[in-house]
Amino acid sequence: MLAAPAWRMAGTSITGPSHMQTGTPCQDRYRLHVTQSGALIAVVSDGAGSARFGGEGAALLCDALVARLDRHLRAGIRKPITRASLMGICRAIHAGIAEAREAALALGEERGVGLEAFHATLVGAAMLPRQGGIFFHIGDGAALAIGGDGERWQMSGPRNGEYADTTYFFTEPDWRRNLRFSLIDEGYDTIFVMTDGVTDLALSARQGAHEPFMPFFRPIGRYLAGATREEGEEALSATLDSSAVRERTSDDKTLVWAQVAGT
């Protein structure tokens, strides 16, 4: 049996100026993981600034989803990906979120707080090399799949609440209604996943819909494709923590990238 193709990966989380001024640590979390079968799992979560333990909620969510999806995908998926396979991934994501909620509830009981103290968004991707996969999403932030050096793309865009400065969290009672999935077609070899601190820089709006701003993604992708993970993450951090970016947005920022090796 041929070895599963490897993924090149890089990611970073940067504390925003507003949190730096108050001495608050970054509330974003992310996880990048490749299963034994070669499936990529990328999960990003933004702990709500108004939540006392938002960063912990984000970490619980990322860890639970990676653990659940790794167990589900470890043995591999029959190719091409079938509807039944995708439904299985969706069920694993539901289960992972439910486990994160249970963990947050137990921790909240110890601390005398409710689930709202762990409010966090969710955006991620589960993907097989060039075989497609699925985006999963609660709230703002975005995930982008790219093929052909940006000539083709698919995106799961941000979704805000009733007002522009509100969104949805995995800790809310109606989280199932706010959890959305979208397919990633075959042939895409690169993904980016990001919190809302990056979408302000990386997305443009056209006729009320979000689109990726490719002059942001192309140079980052080209550099990361030729860099080691350490070099790539240093460059990502420097880019997101530059003075020009800090002037545009004071939010915490997380950006992760993965690409099939040999692309």
C-alpha positions as a Markdown table, in Angstrom:
| # | Residue | x | y | z |
|---|---|---|---|---|
| 1 | Met | 0.0 | 0.0 | 0.0 |
| 2 | Leu | 1.3 | 3.4 | -0.9 |
| 3 | Ala | 2.0 | 5.8 | 1.9 |
| 4 | Ala | -0.5 | 8.6 | 2.4 |
| 5 | Pro | 0.6 | 11.9 | 1.0 |
| 6 | Ala | 2.0 | 14.2 | 3.6 |
| 7 | Trp | 0.8 | 17.8 | 4.3 |
| 8 | Arg | 2.9 | 20.8 | 4.8 |
| 9 | Met | 1.5 | 22.9 | 7.6 |
| 10 | Ala | 1.9 | 26.2 | 9.5 |
| 11 | Gly | -0.1 | 28.2 | 11.9 |
| 12 | Thr | 0.0 | 31.1 | 14.4 |
| 13 | Ser | -2.1 | 32.9 | 16.9 |
| 14 | Ile | -1.2 | 36.6 | 17.7 |
| 15 | Thr | -2.5 | 38.6 | 20.6 |
| 16 | Gly | -4.3 | 41.7 | 19.4 |
| 17 | Pro | -3.4 | 45.2 | 20.6 |
| 18 | Ser | -6.6 | 45.5 | 22.6 |
| 19 | His | -5.7 | 42.5 | 24.7 |
| 20 | Met | -2.1 | 43.5 | 24.9 |
| 21 | Gln | -3.1 | 46.8 | 26.5 |
| 22 | Thr | -5.1 | 45.1 | 29.2 |
| 23 | Gly | -2.6 | 42.3 | 29.7 |
| 24 | Thr | -5.1 | 39.7 | 28.6 |
| 25 | Pro | -3.7 | 36.6 | 26.8 |
| 26 | Cys | -4.7 | 35.7 | 23.3 |
| 27 | Gln | -8.2 | 34.0 | 23.3 |
| 28 | Asp | -7.7 | 32.3 | 19.9 |
| 29 | Arg | -6.7 | 28.6 | 19.7 |
| 30 | Tyr | -5.9 | 26.3 | 16.8 |
| 31 | Arg | -5.0 | 22.7 | 16.1 |
| 32 | Leu | -3.4 | 21.2 | 13.0 |
| 33 | His | -3.3 | 17.4 | 12.8 |
| 34 | Val | -2.8 | 14.7 | 10.2 |
| 35 | Thr | -4.2 | 11.2 | 10.8 |
| 36 | Gln | -2.5 | 7.9 | 10.1 |
| 37 | Ser | -4.6 | 7.7 | 7.0 |
| 38 | Gly | -3.3 | 11.0 | 5.7 |
| 39 | Ala | -6.5 | 13.1 | 6.4 |
| 40 | Leu | -5.9 | 16.7 | 7.5 |
| 41 | Ile | -7.8 | 18.1 | 10.5 |
| 42 | Ala | -7.6 | 21.9 | 10.9 |
| 43 | Val | -9.6 | 23.5 | 13.7 |
| 44 | Val | -9.6 | 27.2 | 14.7 |
| 45 | Ser | -11.6 | 28.8 | 17.6 |
| 46 | Asp | -12.0 | 32.3 | 18.8 |
| 47 | Gly | -12.8 | 32.7 | 22.5 |
| 48 | Ala | -15.3 | 35.5 | 23.0 |
| 49 | Gly | -13.7 | 38.6 | 24.5 |
| 50 | Ser | -16.7 | 39.0 | 26.7 |
| 51 | Ala | -16.4 | 35.5 | 28.1 |
| 52 | Arg | -14.4 | 35.0 | 31.3 |
| 53 | Phe | -12.9 | 31.7 | 30.1 |
| 54 | Gly | -13.2 | 32.1 | 26.3 |
| 55 | Gly | -9.7 | 31.0 | 25.6 |
| 56 | Glu | -10.2 | 27.8 | 27.6 |
| 57 | Gly | -13.5 | 27.2 | 25.8 |
| 58 | Ala | -11.7 | 27.5 | 22.5 |
| 59 | Ala | -9.0 | 25.1 | 23.6 |
| 60 | Leu | -11.6 | 22.5 | 24.9 |
| 61 | Leu | -13.4 | 22.7 | 21.5 |
| 62 | Cys | -10.3 | 22.3 | 19.4 |
| 63 | Asp | -9.0 | 19.4 | 21.4 |
| 64 | Ala | -12.3 | 17.5 | 21.5 |
| 65 | Leu | -12.8 | 17.9 | 17.8 |
| 66 | Val | -9.3 | 16.8 | 16.8 |
| 67 | Ala | -9.6 | 13.7 | 19.1 |
| 68 | Arg | -13.0 | 12.7 | 17.8 |
| 69 | Leu | -12.1 | 13.2 | 14.1 |
| 70 | Asp | -8.8 | 11.5 | 14.5 |
| 71 | Arg | -10.6 | 8.4 | 15.9 |
| 72 | His | -13.1 | 8.5 | 13.1 |
| 73 | Leu | -10.6 | 9.1 | 10.2 |
| 74 | Arg | -7.7 | 7.0 | 11.5 |
| 75 | Ala | -8.7 | 3.9 | 9.5 |
| 76 | Gly | -9.2 | 6.0 | 6.4 |
| 77 | Ile | -12.2 | 6.7 | 4.1 |
| 78 | Arg | -13.0 | 4.7 | 1.0 |
| 79 | Lys | -12.3 | 6.8 | -2.1 |
| 80 | Pro | -13.9 | 8.6 | -3.8 |
| 81 | Ile | -15.6 | 10.1 | -0.8 |
| 82 | Thr | -19.2 | 9.1 | -0.6 |
| 83 | Arg | -22.2 | 10.8 | 0.9 |
| 84 | Ala | -22.2 | 8.2 | 3.7 |
| 85 | Ser | -18.6 | 9.0 | 4.5 |
| 86 | Leu | -19.4 | 12.7 | 4.7 |
| 87 | Met | -22.3 | 12.0 | 7.0 |
| 88 | Gly | -20.0 | 10.0 | 9.2 |
| 89 | Ile | -17.6 | 13.0 | 9.5 |
| 90 | Cys | -20.5 | 15.3 | 10.3 |
| 91 | Arg | -21.7 | 13.0 | 13.1 |
| 92 | Ala | -18.1 | 12.9 | 14.5 |
| 93 | Ile | -18.1 | 16.7 | 14.5 |
| 94 | His | -21.4 | 16.8 | 16.3 |
| 95 | Ala | -20.1 | 14.4 | 18.9 |
| 96 | Gly | -16.9 | 16.4 | 19.4 |
| 97 | Ile | -18.8 | 19.6 | 20.0 |
| 98 | Ala | -21.1 | 17.8 | 22.5 |
| 99 | Glu | -18.0 | 16.5 | 24.3 |
| 100 | Ala | -16.5 | 20.0 | 24.5 |
| 101 | Arg | -19.7 | 21.4 | 25.9 |
| 102 | Glu | -19.8 | 18.6 | 28.5 |
| 103 | Ala | -16.2 | 19.4 | 29.5 |
| 104 | Ala | -16.9 | 23.1 | 29.7 |
| 105 | Leu | -20.0 | 22.5 | 31.8 |
| 106 | Ala | -18.1 | 20.3 | 34.2 |
| 107 | Leu | -15.3 | 22.9 | 34.5 |
| 108 | Gly | -17.9 | 25.7 | 34.9 |
| 109 | Glu | -19.6 | 23.8 | 37.8 |
| 110 | Glu | -16.2 | 23.7 | 39.6 |
| 111 | Arg | -15.8 | 27.5 | 39.1 |
| 112 | Gly | -19.4 | 28.5 | 39.7 |
| 113 | Val | -20.0 | 29.8 | 36.2 |
| 114 | Gly | -22.2 | 28.7 | 33.3 |
| 115 | Leu | -21.4 | 27.7 | 29.7 |
| 116 | Glu | -21.5 | 31.3 | 28.6 |
| 117 | Ala | -18.2 | 31.8 | 30.4 |
| 118 | Phe | -16.6 | 29.6 | 27.7 |
| 119 | His | -18.2 | 31.2 | 24.6 |
| 120 | Ala | -16.1 | 30.5 | 21.5 |
| 121 | Thr | -16.6 | 30.3 | 17.7 |
| 122 | Leu | -15.6 | 27.4 | 15.5 |
| 123 | Val | -14.2 | 27.1 | 12.0 |
| 124 | Gly | -12.4 | 24.1 | 10.6 |
| 125 | Ala | -11.8 | 21.6 | 7.8 |
| 126 | Ala | -11.5 | 17.8 | 7.5 |
| 127 | Met | -9.9 | 17.0 | 4.2 |
| 128 | Leu | -8.3 | 14.1 | 2.2 |
| 129 | Pro | -5.4 | 15.0 | -0.1 |
| 130 | Arg | -7.0 | 16.1 | -3.4 |
| 131 | Gln | -10.1 | 14.0 | -2.6 |
| 132 | Gly | -12.1 | 16.8 | -1.0 |
| 133 | Gly | -13.7 | 17.0 | 2.4 |
| 134 | Ile | -15.9 | 19.3 | 4.5 |
| 135 | Phe | -15.8 | 22.7 | 6.2 |
| 136 | Phe | -17.6 | 23.0 | 9.6 |
| 137 | His | -18.5 | 26.3 | 11.1 |
| 138 | Ile | -20.2 | 28.1 | 13.9 |
| 139 | Gly | -20.0 | 31.9 | 13.9 |
| 140 | Asp | -17.5 | 34.2 | 12.2 |
| 141 | Gly | -14.0 | 33.5 | 10.9 |
| 142 | Ala | -13.5 | 31.8 | 7.6 |
| 143 | Ala | -12.1 | 28.7 | 5.9 |
| 144 | Leu | -10.8 | 28.7 | 2.3 |
| 145 | Ala | -9.8 | 25.8 | -0.1 |
| 146 | Ile | -7.6 | 26.8 | -3.0 |
| 147 | Gly | -6.7 | 25.0 | -6.3 |
| 148 | Gly | -4.6 | 26.1 | -9.2 |
| 149 | Asp | -2.7 | 28.9 | -7.4 |
| 150 | Gly | -5.9 | 30.7 | -6.6 |
| 151 | Glu | -7.6 | 30.1 | -9.9 |
| 152 | Arg | -10.2 | 28.1 | -8.1 |
| 153 | Trp | -11.5 | 28.4 | -4.6 |
| 154 | Gln | -14.3 | 27.4 | -2.2 |
| 155 | Met | -15.0 | 29.2 | 1.0 |
| 156 | Ser | -17.0 | 28.9 | 4.2 |
| 157 | Gly | -17.5 | 32.5 | 5.1 |
| 158 | Pro | -18.3 | 34.3 | 8.4 |
| 159 | Arg | -21.8 | 34.5 | 9.8 |
| 160 | Asn | -22.8 | 37.2 | 12.3 |
| 161 | Gly | -25.7 | 37.5 | 14.6 |
| 162 | Glu | -28.5 | 40.0 | 14.5 |
| 163 | Tyr | -26.0 | 42.8 | 14.7 |
| 164 | Ala | -22.7 | 43.2 | 12.9 |
| 165 | Asp | -20.7 | 42.9 | 16.1 |
| 166 | Thr | -22.4 | 39.7 | 17.3 |
| 167 | Thr | -21.9 | 36.1 | 16.3 |
| 168 | Tyr | -22.6 | 32.5 | 17.3 |
| 169 | Phe | -20.9 | 30.2 | 19.8 |
| 170 | Phe | -20.6 | 26.4 | 20.4 |
| 171 | Thr | -21.8 | 27.0 | 24.0 |
| 172 | Glu | -25.2 | 28.4 | 23.1 |
| 173 | Pro | -28.3 | 26.3 | 23.5 |
| 174 | Asp | -29.1 | 26.4 | 19.7 |
| 175 | Trp | -25.6 | 25.5 | 18.6 |
| 176 | Arg | -26.9 | 22.7 | 16.4 |
| 177 | Arg | -29.0 | 25.1 | 14.4 |
| 178 | Asn | -26.0 | 27.4 | 14.0 |
| 179 | Leu | -23.5 | 24.6 | 13.0 |
| 180 | Arg | -23.1 | 24.6 | 9.2 |
| 181 | Phe | -21.3 | 22.3 | 6.8 |
| 182 | Ser | -20.1 | 22.9 | 3.3 |
| 183 | Leu | -18.4 | 20.5 | 0.9 |
| 184 | Ile | -14.9 | 20.8 | -0.4 |
| 185 | Asp | -14.8 | 19.3 | -3.9 |
| 186 | Glu | -12.0 | 17.1 | -5.3 |
| 187 | Gly | -8.8 | 18.7 | -6.6 |
| 188 | Tyr | -8.1 | 21.3 | -4.0 |
| 189 | Asp | -4.7 | 21.1 | -2.4 |
| 190 | Thr | -4.4 | 24.1 | -0.1 |
| 191 | Ile | -6.4 | 25.4 | 2.8 |
| 192 | Phe | -6.4 | 28.5 | 5.0 |
| 193 | Val | -8.5 | 28.7 | 8.2 |
| 194 | Met | -8.7 | 32.0 | 10.2 |
| 195 | Thr | -10.5 | 33.9 | 12.9 |
| 196 | Asp | -12.3 | 37.1 | 12.4 |
| 197 | Gly | -9.2 | 39.1 | 13.3 |
| 198 | Val | -7.8 | 38.0 | 9.9 |
| 199 | Thr | -11.0 | 38.1 | 7.8 |
| 200 | Asp | -11.0 | 41.9 | 8.1 |
| 201 | Leu | -7.7 | 41.7 | 6.1 |
| 202 | Ala | -8.3 | 38.7 | 3.9 |
| 203 | Leu | -11.8 | 38.9 | 2.7 |
| 204 | Ser | -13.6 | 41.4 | 0.5 |
| 205 | Ala | -17.4 | 42.0 | 0.2 |
| 206 | Arg | -19.1 | 42.0 | -3.2 |
| 207 | Gln | -22.9 | 42.5 | -3.4 |
| 208 | Gly | -23.3 | 41.4 | 0.2 |
| 209 | Ala | -21.2 | 38.2 | -0.2 |
| 210 | His | -17.7 | 37.6 | 1.1 |
| 211 | Glu | -14.9 | 36.6 | -1.3 |
| 212 | Pro | -11.2 | 35.9 | -0.6 |
| 213 | Phe | -8.8 | 38.7 | -1.4 |
| 214 | Met | -6.3 | 36.7 | -3.3 |
| 215 | Pro | -3.5 | 39.3 | -3.1 |
| 216 | Phe | -3.5 | 38.5 | 0.6 |
| 217 | Phe | -3.4 | 34.7 | 0.2 |
| 218 | Arg | -1.1 | 34.2 | -2.9 |
| 219 | Pro | 2.2 | 35.6 | -1.5 |
| 220 | Ile | 1.6 | 33.9 | 1.9 |
| 221 | Gly | 0.9 | 30.6 | 0.2 |
| 222 | Arg | 4.0 | 30.9 | -2.1 |
| 223 | Tyr | 6.3 | 31.6 | 0.8 |
| 224 | Leu | 5.0 | 28.9 | 3.0 |
| 225 | Ala | 5.2 | 26.3 | 0.3 |
| 226 | Gly | 9.0 | 26.8 | 0.2 |
| 227 | Ala | 9.6 | 27.3 | 3.9 |
| 228 | Thr | 10.1 | 25.0 | 6.9 |
| 229 | Arg | 7.3 | 24.9 | 9.4 |
| 230 | Glu | 9.3 | 27.0 | 11.8 |
| 231 | Glu | 10.2 | 29.5 | 9.2 |
| 232 | Gly | 6.6 | 29.7 | 8.0 |
| 233 | Glu | 5.2 | 30.2 | 11.5 |
| 234 | Glu | 7.8 | 33.0 | 12.2 |
| 235 | Ala | 6.8 | 34.7 | 8.9 |
| 236 | Leu | 3.0 | 34.4 | 9.7 |
| 237 | Ser | 3.5 | 35.8 | 13.1 |
| 238 | Ala | 5.5 | 38.7 | 11.8 |
| 239 | Thr | 2.9 | 39.5 | 9.1 |
| 240 | Leu | -0.1 | 39.4 | 11.5 |
| 241 | Asp | 1.8 | 41.4 | 14.2 |
| 242 | Ser | 3.1 | 44.1 | 11.8 |
| 243 | Ser | 2.4 | 47.7 | 12.6 |
| 244 | Ala | 0.2 | 48.0 | 9.4 |
| 245 | Val | -2.0 | 45.1 | 10.6 |
| 246 | Arg | -2.2 | 46.4 | 14.2 |
| 247 | Glu | -3.5 | 49.7 | 12.9 |
| 248 | Arg | -6.2 | 48.0 | 10.9 |
| 249 | Thr | -7.6 | 45.7 | 13.6 |
| 250 | Ser | -7.1 | 45.3 | 17.3 |
| 251 | Asp | -8.5 | 41.7 | 17.5 |
| 252 | Asp | -6.6 | 38.6 | 18.3 |
| 253 | Lys | -5.6 | 36.9 | 15.0 |
| 254 | Thr | -5.1 | 33.2 | 14.0 |
| 255 | Leu | -4.2 | 31.9 | 10.6 |
| 256 | Val | -3.4 | 28.3 | 9.7 |
| 257 | Trp | -2.3 | 26.9 | 6.3 |
| 258 | Ala | -1.9 | 23.4 | 5.0 |
| 259 | Gln | -0.9 | 22.1 | 1.6 |
| 260 | Val | -0.5 | 18.7 | 0.1 |
| 261 | Ala | 3.2 | 17.9 | -0.1 |
| 262 | Gly | 4.6 | 17.8 | -3.7 |
| 263 | Thr | 2.1 | 20.4 | -4.9 |
